[in-house]
């Protein structure tokens, strides 16, 4: 059952946002960042820490994009299996990216500690839960590849997965103790406060509407102000607005929605995720679940929010956790994931001094934070390359058709599951 006036749980439960103004007048800095999510804020923080004059412009409010809407699973690595990463990038580049992003949760949780970021940080690992024989085979493959790279993961048999998750519907689970969960919007706001403390200038309600360059200098315009800088970083991922440098054509936006219940009672809480890991499953039309600090169950699935998705979530929760009884959903929200053609994030040098980083494909908390740090090191000459590919991305063909295909596929799948459950 859905409550009235549904909104995002993250917005309702986040820590206070820093008070920011819209950009007015003319400014001059070293680096302008467009976009106030994990990537932009981490870049601003790490540049400011190095004494670089940096100014960040957010079109809406900080965390308006994927960073304020995600599941909050701080996972290690990328979406692809490690062997596939090597195959796509070549062994050396694949290993470089794997190593950098395998260490991403450690980097995120250390940053949270260093800046005392209040964001419900819980580092109890994540569980990738296997559905059916195909799901188990997928986990066994991942497990072997991760073990070969020295990851401290373990493959839980069905009985152990059942004890950890509280459901007998999974054939096993891959446990990754490096990972954890956060309240993502509180993490965004904490990163912003850290960046301000280090001297970065941040502005909200300041959409970048125009970017021009002349003789190595960029002029970045918003409705009421402008900034001159040597470098501009586009950190807009799936939420690119105002056609800035045409980045929307480089990914397919795929909707993913979540619902959050009322806080569970202590007897309900004893039945589900007693160690409070975050979970996502092996299904092609993926779902995820986790608890927040108040003990709400947050359940997510692919597709835009609406009756089909909320009915499916209620039915799936009944199936997975019959002991919980009927849950009332108090919050629901949707976010767009930027799926790149190869499901990997890429950095592009679009022109001299103009960089863009996008395509996290649903794995951006650790990668966005790490890439912000790496970009800052690269700009300040402390590193020569980034751990993700520097590519000139091509436009994705039939992008809108692909988006519709994924959306229809998700809704049909969820409807089909409900019909199947009624039989
Ligand atoms: C529903 C969902 C669930 C996810 N779950 C997870 C998860 O559990 N774990 C994980 O690691 N990752 C997850 N992700 C992926 C992750 O959230 C993203 O990869 C990450 O937030 C990208 O961060 P970003 O800073 O690059 O972009 P965003 O957070 O999207 O920020 C881009 C910002 O740019 C701003 N902007 C756009 N155009 C302009 C302009 N012209 N001028 C000024 N500002 C502009 C936007 O308003 C926006 O705030 C999920 C994503 C979604 C949508």
Short mmCIF file of C-alpha atoms and ligand atoms in Angstrom, two decimals:
data_model
loop_
_atom_site.label_atom_id
_atom_site.label_comp_id
_atom_site.label_asym_id
_atom_site.label_seq_id
_atom_site.Cartn_x
_atom_site.Cartn_y
_atom_site.Cartn_z
CA UNK A 1 0.00 0.00 0.00
CA UNK A 2 1.34 3.41 -0.91
CA UNK A 3 1.08 6.39 1.44
CA UNK A 4 0.04 9.78 0.09
CA UNK A 5 2.52 12.47 -0.94
CA UNK A 6 5.29 9.97 -1.74
CA UNK A 7 8.80 11.35 -2.04
CA UNK A 8 12.35 10.19 -1.66
CA UNK A 9 13.33 8.74 1.70
CA UNK A 10 16.80 10.19 1.21
CA UNK A 11 15.44 13.75 0.95
CA UNK A 12 13.20 13.21 3.96
CA UNK A 13 15.94 11.79 6.19
CA UNK A 14 19.13 13.57 5.03
CA UNK A 15 21.30 15.72 7.24
CA UNK A 16 21.02 19.50 6.74
CA UNK A 17 22.20 20.88 3.42
CA UNK A 18 24.79 23.66 3.38
CA UNK A 19 23.15 27.01 2.59
CA UNK A 20 24.23 27.92 -0.95
CA UNK A 21 23.33 30.76 -3.29
CA UNK A 22 22.95 30.97 -7.05
CA UNK A 23 25.89 32.35 -9.02
CA UNK A 24 25.77 36.08 -9.69
CA UNK A 25 28.25 38.40 -11.36
CA UNK A 26 31.65 37.61 -12.92
CA UNK A 27 34.23 35.29 -11.39
CA UNK A 28 37.63 33.89 -12.30
CA UNK A 29 38.99 30.57 -11.01
CA UNK A 30 41.34 27.79 -12.10
CA UNK A 31 38.71 25.06 -12.53
CA UNK A 32 34.92 25.12 -12.98
CA UNK A 33 32.97 21.96 -12.23
CA UNK A 34 29.50 21.44 -13.69
CA UNK A 35 27.34 19.13 -11.55
CA UNK A 36 26.97 18.70 -7.79
CA UNK A 37 26.99 14.91 -7.31
CA UNK A 38 29.69 12.56 -6.03
CA UNK A 39 32.01 13.16 -9.00
CA UNK A 40 31.79 16.95 -9.02
CA UNK A 41 31.95 17.34 -5.25
CA UNK A 42 34.82 14.90 -4.78
CA UNK A 43 36.75 16.70 -7.54
CA UNK A 44 36.03 20.08 -5.92
CA UNK A 45 37.07 18.81 -2.50
CA UNK A 46 40.33 17.28 -3.69
CA UNK A 47 41.26 20.25 -5.89
CA UNK A 48 40.53 22.75 -3.10
CA UNK A 49 42.66 20.66 -0.74
CA UNK A 50 45.56 21.18 -3.15
CA UNK A 51 45.05 24.96 -3.11
CA UNK A 52 43.41 25.14 -6.57
CA UNK A 53 40.72 27.82 -7.00
CA UNK A 54 37.65 25.76 -7.85
CA UNK A 55 34.01 26.72 -8.35
CA UNK A 56 31.16 24.21 -8.72
CA UNK A 57 27.85 24.98 -10.42
CA UNK A 58 24.78 22.83 -9.79
CA UNK A 59 21.69 23.39 -11.93
CA UNK A 60 19.25 22.35 -9.22
CA UNK A 61 20.23 21.39 -5.67
CA UNK A 62 23.25 19.28 -4.70
CA UNK A 63 22.41 15.59 -5.09
CA UNK A 64 19.58 16.28 -7.54
CA UNK A 65 20.99 13.60 -9.90
CA UNK A 66 21.87 9.95 -9.32
CA UNK A 67 23.91 10.83 -6.23
CA UNK A 68 20.80 11.75 -4.24
CA UNK A 69 18.60 8.93 -5.57
CA UNK A 70 20.64 5.72 -5.52
CA UNK A 71 20.47 2.58 -3.39
CA UNK A 72 23.47 3.56 -1.28
CA UNK A 73 25.51 0.39 -1.83
CA UNK A 74 29.18 1.34 -1.62
CA UNK A 75 30.50 -1.53 -3.71
CA UNK A 76 34.00 -2.47 -4.79
CA UNK A 77 34.86 -2.65 -8.49
CA UNK A 78 32.58 -2.04 -11.44
CA UNK A 79 29.47 -3.64 -12.79
CA UNK A 80 31.29 -5.97 -15.18
CA UNK A 81 32.92 -9.22 -14.10
CA UNK A 82 36.69 -8.69 -13.70
CA UNK A 83 37.61 -11.02 -16.63
CA UNK A 84 35.24 -9.10 -18.90
CA UNK A 85 36.89 -5.87 -17.81
CA UNK A 86 40.29 -7.27 -18.90
CA UNK A 87 38.77 -8.45 -22.16
CA UNK A 88 37.26 -5.06 -22.96
CA UNK A 89 40.13 -2.83 -21.89
CA UNK A 90 43.11 -5.15 -22.26
CA UNK A 91 44.84 -6.81 -19.30
CA UNK A 92 46.91 -3.85 -18.12
CA UNK A 93 44.18 -1.21 -18.28
CA UNK A 94 41.61 -3.68 -16.95
CA UNK A 95 43.80 -4.49 -13.96
CA UNK A 96 44.53 -0.80 -13.31
CA UNK A 97 40.84 0.02 -13.23
CA UNK A 98 40.00 -3.05 -11.17
CA UNK A 99 42.66 -2.23 -8.55
CA UNK A 100 41.63 1.42 -8.23
CA UNK A 101 37.92 0.66 -7.90
CA UNK A 102 38.35 -2.44 -5.72
CA UNK A 103 39.81 0.00 -3.18
CA UNK A 104 36.96 2.49 -3.65
CA UNK A 105 34.89 1.51 -0.54
CA UNK A 106 38.00 1.90 1.62
CA UNK A 107 38.54 5.35 0.12
CA UNK A 108 34.91 6.39 0.66
CA UNK A 109 34.70 5.18 4.27
CA UNK A 110 38.05 6.83 5.10
CA UNK A 111 36.85 10.13 3.64
CA UNK A 112 33.66 9.83 5.69
CA UNK A 113 35.80 9.35 8.78
CA UNK A 114 38.29 12.11 7.93
CA UNK A 115 35.57 14.74 7.44
CA UNK A 116 33.24 13.29 10.05
CA UNK A 117 30.45 12.92 7.49
CA UNK A 118 27.19 11.94 9.15
CA UNK A 119 25.62 9.63 6.53
CA UNK A 120 24.47 6.40 8.22
CA UNK A 121 27.74 4.78 7.11
CA UNK A 122 27.52 1.03 7.80
CA UNK A 123 30.43 -1.07 6.69
CA UNK A 124 29.04 -4.58 7.11
CA UNK A 125 29.54 -5.69 3.52
CA UNK A 126 27.12 -6.39 0.69
CA UNK A 127 25.50 -9.62 -0.50
CA UNK A 128 25.04 -10.38 -4.18
CA UNK A 129 22.17 -12.84 -3.97
CA UNK A 130 21.85 -15.71 -6.47
CA UNK A 131 18.44 -16.42 -8.02
CA UNK A 132 18.08 -19.91 -9.54
CA UNK A 133 20.81 -22.10 -10.97
CA UNK A 134 21.87 -19.46 -13.49
CA UNK A 135 22.28 -16.95 -10.66
CA UNK A 136 24.41 -19.35 -8.68
CA UNK A 137 26.59 -20.08 -11.72
CA UNK A 138 27.07 -16.31 -12.16
CA UNK A 139 28.15 -15.95 -8.53
CA UNK A 140 30.57 -18.89 -8.78
CA UNK A 141 32.18 -17.28 -11.83
CA UNK A 142 32.51 -13.90 -10.11
CA UNK A 143 33.80 -15.51 -6.95
CA UNK A 144 36.58 -17.37 -8.82
CA UNK A 145 37.63 -14.21 -10.69
CA UNK A 146 37.61 -12.04 -7.55
CA UNK A 147 39.52 -14.63 -5.53
CA UNK A 148 42.12 -14.80 -8.28
CA UNK A 149 42.63 -11.05 -7.80
CA UNK A 150 42.96 -11.43 -4.04
CA UNK A 151 39.55 -10.01 -3.03
CA UNK A 152 38.44 -11.06 0.48
CA UNK A 153 35.03 -12.27 -0.77
CA UNK A 154 33.24 -15.44 0.29
CA UNK A 155 30.59 -17.53 -1.45
CA UNK A 156 27.79 -18.43 0.94
CA UNK A 157 25.82 -21.63 0.42
CA UNK A 158 22.00 -21.36 0.28
CA UNK A 159 21.63 -22.16 4.00
CA UNK A 160 24.13 -19.45 5.05
CA UNK A 161 22.62 -16.94 2.62
CA UNK A 162 19.23 -17.67 4.14
CA UNK A 163 20.55 -16.93 7.64
CA UNK A 164 22.15 -13.66 6.49
CA UNK A 165 19.25 -12.42 4.36
CA UNK A 166 16.29 -13.90 6.19
CA UNK A 167 14.84 -15.47 3.03
CA UNK A 168 15.00 -18.99 1.60
CA UNK A 169 14.53 -17.76 -1.97
CA UNK A 170 18.21 -17.52 -2.92
CA UNK A 171 20.57 -20.30 -4.00
CA UNK A 172 23.60 -18.64 -2.45
CA UNK A 173 25.21 -15.22 -2.04
CA UNK A 174 28.56 -13.57 -2.70
CA UNK A 175 29.60 -11.65 0.40
CA UNK A 176 31.98 -8.73 -0.02
CA UNK A 177 33.21 -7.39 3.33
CA UNK A 178 34.93 -4.41 1.67
CA UNK A 179 31.55 -2.86 0.86
CA UNK A 180 28.82 -1.20 2.90
CA UNK A 181 25.87 1.18 2.78
CA UNK A 182 25.35 4.92 3.23
CA UNK A 183 22.53 7.46 3.19
CA UNK A 184 23.59 8.81 -0.22
CA UNK A 185 22.15 12.33 0.01
CA UNK A 186 23.71 12.86 3.44
CA UNK A 187 27.02 11.73 1.92
CA UNK A 188 26.57 14.30 -0.89
CA UNK A 189 25.89 17.05 1.66
CA UNK A 190 28.83 15.92 3.79
CA UNK A 191 31.15 16.02 0.75
CA UNK A 192 29.87 19.53 0.02
CA UNK A 193 30.60 20.71 3.56
CA UNK A 194 34.08 19.17 3.34
CA UNK A 195 34.70 20.92 -0.01
CA UNK A 196 33.55 24.26 1.45
CA UNK A 197 35.84 23.75 4.43
CA UNK A 198 38.78 23.23 2.05
CA UNK A 199 37.92 26.47 0.23
CA UNK A 200 35.86 25.38 -2.79
CA UNK A 201 33.06 27.69 -3.93
CA UNK A 202 29.73 25.94 -4.49
CA UNK A 203 26.55 27.30 -6.10
CA UNK A 204 23.09 25.80 -6.49
CA UNK A 205 20.23 26.81 -8.84
CA UNK A 206 22.95 27.76 -11.33
CA UNK A 207 22.46 25.82 -14.55
CA UNK A 208 25.30 26.15 -17.00
CA UNK A 209 23.64 27.25 -20.22
CA UNK A 210 26.65 28.12 -22.34
CA UNK A 211 30.31 27.16 -22.61
CA UNK A 212 32.73 28.99 -24.89
CA UNK A 213 36.49 28.97 -25.20
CA UNK A 214 38.96 31.45 -26.53
CA UNK A 215 42.76 31.21 -26.42
CA UNK A 216 42.80 28.43 -23.84
CA UNK A 217 40.30 30.14 -21.55
CA UNK A 218 36.78 28.96 -20.90
CA UNK A 219 33.80 31.16 -20.19
CA UNK A 220 30.98 29.37 -18.39
CA UNK A 221 27.60 31.10 -18.28
CA UNK A 222 24.61 30.69 -16.00
CA UNK A 223 21.39 32.79 -16.07
CA UNK A 224 22.79 35.41 -13.64
CA UNK A 225 26.55 34.99 -13.72
CA UNK A 226 29.66 33.85 -15.54
CA UNK A 227 33.00 32.29 -14.65
CA UNK A 228 36.28 32.29 -16.53
CA UNK A 229 38.59 29.30 -15.98
CA UNK A 230 41.40 27.31 -17.59
CA UNK A 231 39.60 24.03 -17.14
CA UNK A 232 35.99 22.86 -17.06
CA UNK A 233 34.89 19.46 -15.82
CA UNK A 234 31.46 18.17 -16.79
CA UNK A 235 30.27 15.88 -14.00
CA UNK A 236 26.65 15.63 -15.11
CA UNK A 237 26.38 11.87 -15.81
CA UNK A 238 22.72 10.85 -16.49
CA UNK A 239 21.35 14.27 -15.53
CA UNK A 240 22.98 16.41 -18.20
CA UNK A 241 20.81 19.51 -18.71
CA UNK A 242 20.77 22.41 -21.20
CA UNK A 243 22.59 20.29 -23.80
CA UNK A 244 25.95 21.20 -22.28
CA UNK A 245 28.53 19.79 -24.73
CA UNK A 246 25.91 17.25 -25.85
CA UNK A 247 26.76 14.59 -23.28
CA UNK A 248 23.29 13.00 -23.14
CA UNK A 249 23.88 11.16 -26.39
CA UNK A 250 26.69 9.06 -24.85
CA UNK A 251 24.54 6.88 -22.59
CA UNK A 252 21.11 5.28 -22.32
CA UNK A 253 19.14 6.56 -19.29
CA UNK A 254 17.59 3.60 -17.48
CA UNK A 255 15.05 4.15 -14.71
CA UNK A 256 15.42 2.42 -11.35
CA UNK A 257 12.86 2.96 -8.56
CA UNK A 258 12.81 2.37 -4.83
CA UNK A 259 10.18 2.16 -2.13
CA UNK A 260 10.77 2.51 1.59
CA UNK A 261 8.53 1.05 4.27
CA UNK A 262 7.64 2.35 7.70
CA UNK A 263 10.34 1.52 10.26
CA UNK A 264 10.06 -2.21 10.98
CA UNK A 265 9.22 -3.34 14.50
CA UNK A 266 11.96 -5.05 16.50
CA UNK A 267 10.39 -8.45 15.91
CA UNK A 268 10.21 -7.77 12.13
CA UNK A 269 13.82 -6.55 12.19
CA UNK A 270 14.93 -9.83 13.73
CA UNK A 271 13.69 -11.60 10.55
CA UNK A 272 15.52 -9.62 7.87
CA UNK A 273 19.19 -8.76 7.29
CA UNK A 274 20.28 -9.10 10.94
CA UNK A 275 23.79 -7.85 10.00
CA UNK A 276 22.39 -4.97 7.87
CA UNK A 277 24.23 -5.77 4.65
CA UNK A 278 22.97 -4.24 1.40
CA UNK A 279 21.67 -6.77 -1.15
CA UNK A 280 21.15 -6.91 -4.90
CA UNK A 281 20.26 -9.98 -6.91
CA UNK A 282 21.52 -11.72 -10.05
CA UNK A 283 18.31 -11.28 -12.11
CA UNK A 284 18.63 -9.49 -15.44
CA UNK A 285 15.80 -7.22 -14.29
CA UNK A 286 17.61 -6.60 -11.04
CA UNK A 287 16.19 -5.81 -7.63
CA UNK A 288 17.85 -4.60 -4.44
CA UNK A 289 17.01 -4.28 -0.76
CA UNK A 290 18.54 -2.90 2.38
CA UNK A 291 17.61 -1.27 5.67
CA UNK A 292 18.19 2.32 6.69
CA UNK A 293 19.23 3.51 10.14
CA UNK A 294 15.62 3.70 11.35
CA UNK A 295 14.97 0.13 10.24
CA UNK A 296 12.95 0.91 7.12
CA UNK A 297 13.09 -1.74 4.40
CA UNK A 298 14.11 -0.12 1.11
CA UNK A 299 13.20 -2.22 -1.89
CA UNK A 300 14.18 -1.35 -5.45
CA UNK A 301 13.71 -2.57 -8.99
CA UNK A 302 14.32 -1.50 -12.57
CA UNK A 303 11.70 0.71 -14.20
CA UNK A 304 9.91 3.95 -13.45
CA UNK A 305 7.79 4.22 -10.29
CA UNK A 306 4.05 3.62 -10.50
CA UNK A 307 1.43 1.08 -9.61
CA UNK A 308 3.06 -1.82 -11.50
CA UNK A 309 6.31 -1.36 -9.63
CA UNK A 310 4.80 -0.81 -6.18
CA UNK A 311 2.44 -3.80 -6.54
CA UNK A 312 5.35 -5.95 -7.69
CA UNK A 313 7.53 -4.77 -4.78
CA UNK A 314 4.78 -5.62 -2.26
CA UNK A 315 4.32 -9.06 -3.79
CA UNK A 316 8.07 -9.75 -3.99
CA UNK A 317 8.57 -8.72 -0.35
CA UNK A 318 5.72 -11.06 0.66
CA UNK A 319 7.44 -13.86 -1.26
CA UNK A 320 10.92 -13.19 0.14
CA UNK A 321 9.93 -12.31 3.71
CA UNK A 322 6.49 -13.80 4.47
CA UNK A 323 7.03 -13.25 8.20
CA UNK A 324 7.03 -9.45 7.72
CA UNK A 325 3.36 -9.36 6.78
CA UNK A 326 1.96 -6.55 4.61
CA UNK A 327 4.24 -3.51 4.58
CA UNK A 328 3.05 0.04 3.98
CA UNK A 329 5.31 1.99 1.62
CA UNK A 330 5.93 5.52 2.88
CA UNK A 331 8.36 6.76 0.25
CA UNK A 332 8.96 6.08 -3.40
CA UNK A 333 11.28 7.66 -5.93
CA UNK A 334 13.02 7.03 -9.26
CA UNK A 335 16.46 7.81 -10.62
CA UNK A 336 18.06 7.47 -14.03
CA UNK A 337 21.15 5.34 -14.44
CA UNK A 338 23.61 6.31 -17.22
CA UNK A 339 24.35 3.07 -19.06
CA UNK A 340 27.31 3.50 -21.36
CA UNK A 341 27.75 1.25 -24.39
CA UNK A 342 30.29 -0.96 -22.57
CA UNK A 343 28.80 -0.46 -19.05
CA UNK A 344 31.97 1.29 -17.88
CA UNK A 345 32.63 4.88 -16.86
CA UNK A 346 34.76 6.94 -19.23
CA UNK A 347 36.59 10.22 -19.10
CA UNK A 348 36.61 12.27 -22.27
CA UNK A 349 38.80 15.19 -23.21
CA UNK A 350 36.22 16.96 -25.37
CA UNK A 351 38.44 19.92 -26.19
CA UNK A 352 41.58 21.45 -24.72
CA UNK A 353 40.69 22.11 -21.07
CA UNK A 354 37.20 20.56 -21.29
CA UNK A 355 36.73 17.16 -19.63
CA UNK A 356 33.67 15.02 -19.09
CA UNK A 357 33.23 11.96 -16.94
CA UNK A 358 30.17 9.76 -17.30
CA UNK A 359 28.69 6.30 -17.82
CA UNK A 360 28.95 4.82 -14.32
CA UNK A 361 26.23 2.32 -15.31
CA UNK A 362 24.79 2.04 -11.80
CA UNK A 363 28.06 1.84 -9.87
CA UNK A 364 29.06 5.40 -9.05
CA UNK A 365 29.42 5.99 -5.31
CA UNK A 366 32.92 4.55 -4.98
CA UNK A 367 33.95 5.20 -8.60
CA UNK A 368 32.65 8.82 -8.59
CA UNK A 369 34.45 9.61 -5.35
CA UNK A 370 37.69 7.98 -6.47
CA UNK A 371 37.58 9.58 -9.91
CA UNK A 372 37.12 13.01 -8.30
CA UNK A 373 40.33 12.44 -6.35
CA UNK A 374 42.15 11.12 -9.44
CA UNK A 375 40.99 14.03 -11.61
CA UNK A 376 42.31 16.44 -8.99
CA UNK A 377 45.66 14.62 -8.94
CA UNK A 378 45.77 14.62 -12.73
CA UNK A 379 45.02 18.33 -12.96
CA UNK A 380 47.67 19.14 -10.37
CA UNK A 381 50.23 16.95 -12.19
CA UNK A 382 50.45 14.32 -9.45
CA UNK A 383 49.44 11.54 -11.82
CA UNK A 384 49.79 10.99 -15.54
CA UNK A 385 46.77 8.83 -16.24
CA UNK A 386 43.38 8.04 -14.77
CA UNK A 387 42.28 4.55 -13.77
CA UNK A 388 39.34 4.68 -16.17
CA UNK A 389 39.67 4.90 -19.94
CA UNK A 390 40.26 8.28 -21.60
CA UNK A 391 37.99 7.81 -24.59
CA UNK A 392 36.21 9.79 -27.22
CA UNK A 393 32.74 8.28 -26.79
CA UNK A 394 30.49 7.77 -29.79
CA UNK A 395 26.81 8.70 -29.76
CA UNK A 396 24.67 5.72 -28.80
CA UNK A 397 22.53 4.66 -31.78
CA UNK A 398 18.74 4.47 -31.28
CA UNK A 399 19.18 5.74 -27.73
CA UNK A 400 15.50 6.56 -27.16
CA UNK A 401 14.40 3.23 -28.62
CA UNK A 402 16.82 1.43 -26.28
CA UNK A 403 15.47 3.39 -23.32
CA UNK A 404 11.89 2.45 -24.19
CA UNK A 405 12.93 -1.18 -24.71
CA UNK A 406 14.47 -1.38 -21.20
CA UNK A 407 11.51 0.38 -19.60
CA UNK A 408 8.90 -1.79 -21.32
CA UNK A 409 10.97 -4.89 -20.53
CA UNK A 410 11.12 -3.99 -16.82
CA UNK A 411 7.39 -3.19 -16.55
CA UNK A 412 6.38 -6.35 -18.47
CA UNK A 413 8.65 -8.47 -16.28
CA UNK A 414 7.16 -7.03 -13.08
CA UNK A 415 3.62 -7.47 -14.35
CA UNK A 416 4.43 -11.05 -15.43
CA UNK A 417 5.76 -11.86 -11.97
CA UNK A 418 2.54 -10.61 -10.39
CA UNK A 419 0.39 -12.70 -12.75
CA UNK A 420 2.61 -15.72 -12.03
CA UNK A 421 2.19 -15.20 -8.25
CA UNK A 422 -1.62 -15.15 -8.61
CA UNK A 423 -1.69 -18.58 -10.28
C1 LIG B 1 18.35 4.64 -8.82
C2 LIG B 1 19.85 4.52 -8.81
C3 LIG B 1 20.45 3.59 -7.99
C4 LIG B 1 21.85 3.51 -7.94
N1 LIG B 1 22.43 2.70 -7.00
C5 LIG B 1 23.77 2.76 -6.82
C6 LIG B 1 24.38 2.07 -5.76
O1 LIG B 1 23.72 1.45 -4.92
N2 LIG B 1 25.72 2.11 -5.68
C7 LIG B 1 26.49 2.83 -6.54
O2 LIG B 1 27.72 2.82 -6.41
N3 LIG B 1 25.93 3.55 -7.53
C8 LIG B 1 24.60 3.54 -7.69
N4 LIG B 1 24.02 4.28 -8.66
C9 LIG B 1 24.87 5.09 -9.55
C10 LIG B 1 25.29 6.40 -8.90
O3 LIG B 1 24.26 6.97 -8.15
C11 LIG B 1 25.76 7.37 -9.98
O4 LIG B 1 26.69 6.75 -10.81
C12 LIG B 1 26.38 8.61 -9.37
O5 LIG B 1 25.48 9.25 -8.52
C13 LIG B 1 26.86 9.58 -10.44
O6 LIG B 1 27.33 10.71 -9.77
P1 LIG B 1 27.73 12.00 -10.59
O7 LIG B 1 28.22 12.99 -9.61
O8 LIG B 1 28.66 11.63 -11.67
O9 LIG B 1 26.37 12.47 -11.28
P2 LIG B 1 24.99 12.96 -10.63
O10 LIG B 1 24.89 12.62 -9.21
O11 LIG B 1 23.90 12.50 -11.51
O12 LIG B 1 25.11 14.52 -10.68
C14 LIG B 1 25.04 15.25 -11.87
C15 LIG B 1 24.56 16.65 -11.51
O13 LIG B 1 24.82 17.52 -12.61
C16 LIG B 1 23.81 18.51 -12.58
N5 LIG B 1 23.76 19.17 -13.89
C17 LIG B 1 23.39 18.62 -15.07
N6 LIG B 1 23.46 19.54 -16.06
C18 LIG B 1 23.88 20.68 -15.49
C19 LIG B 1 24.14 21.99 -16.00
N7 LIG B 1 23.95 22.29 -17.30
N8 LIG B 1 24.57 22.95 -15.13
C20 LIG B 1 24.79 22.66 -13.81
N9 LIG B 1 24.54 21.43 -13.30
C21 LIG B 1 24.09 20.45 -14.12
C22 LIG B 1 22.55 17.73 -12.23
O14 LIG B 1 21.53 18.57 -11.74
C23 LIG B 1 23.07 16.73 -11.22
O15 LIG B 1 22.88 17.16 -9.88
C24 LIG B 1 22.63 4.35 -8.78
C25 LIG B 1 22.02 5.27 -9.63
C26 LIG B 1 20.64 5.37 -9.64
C27 LIG B 1 19.99 6.40 -10.51
#
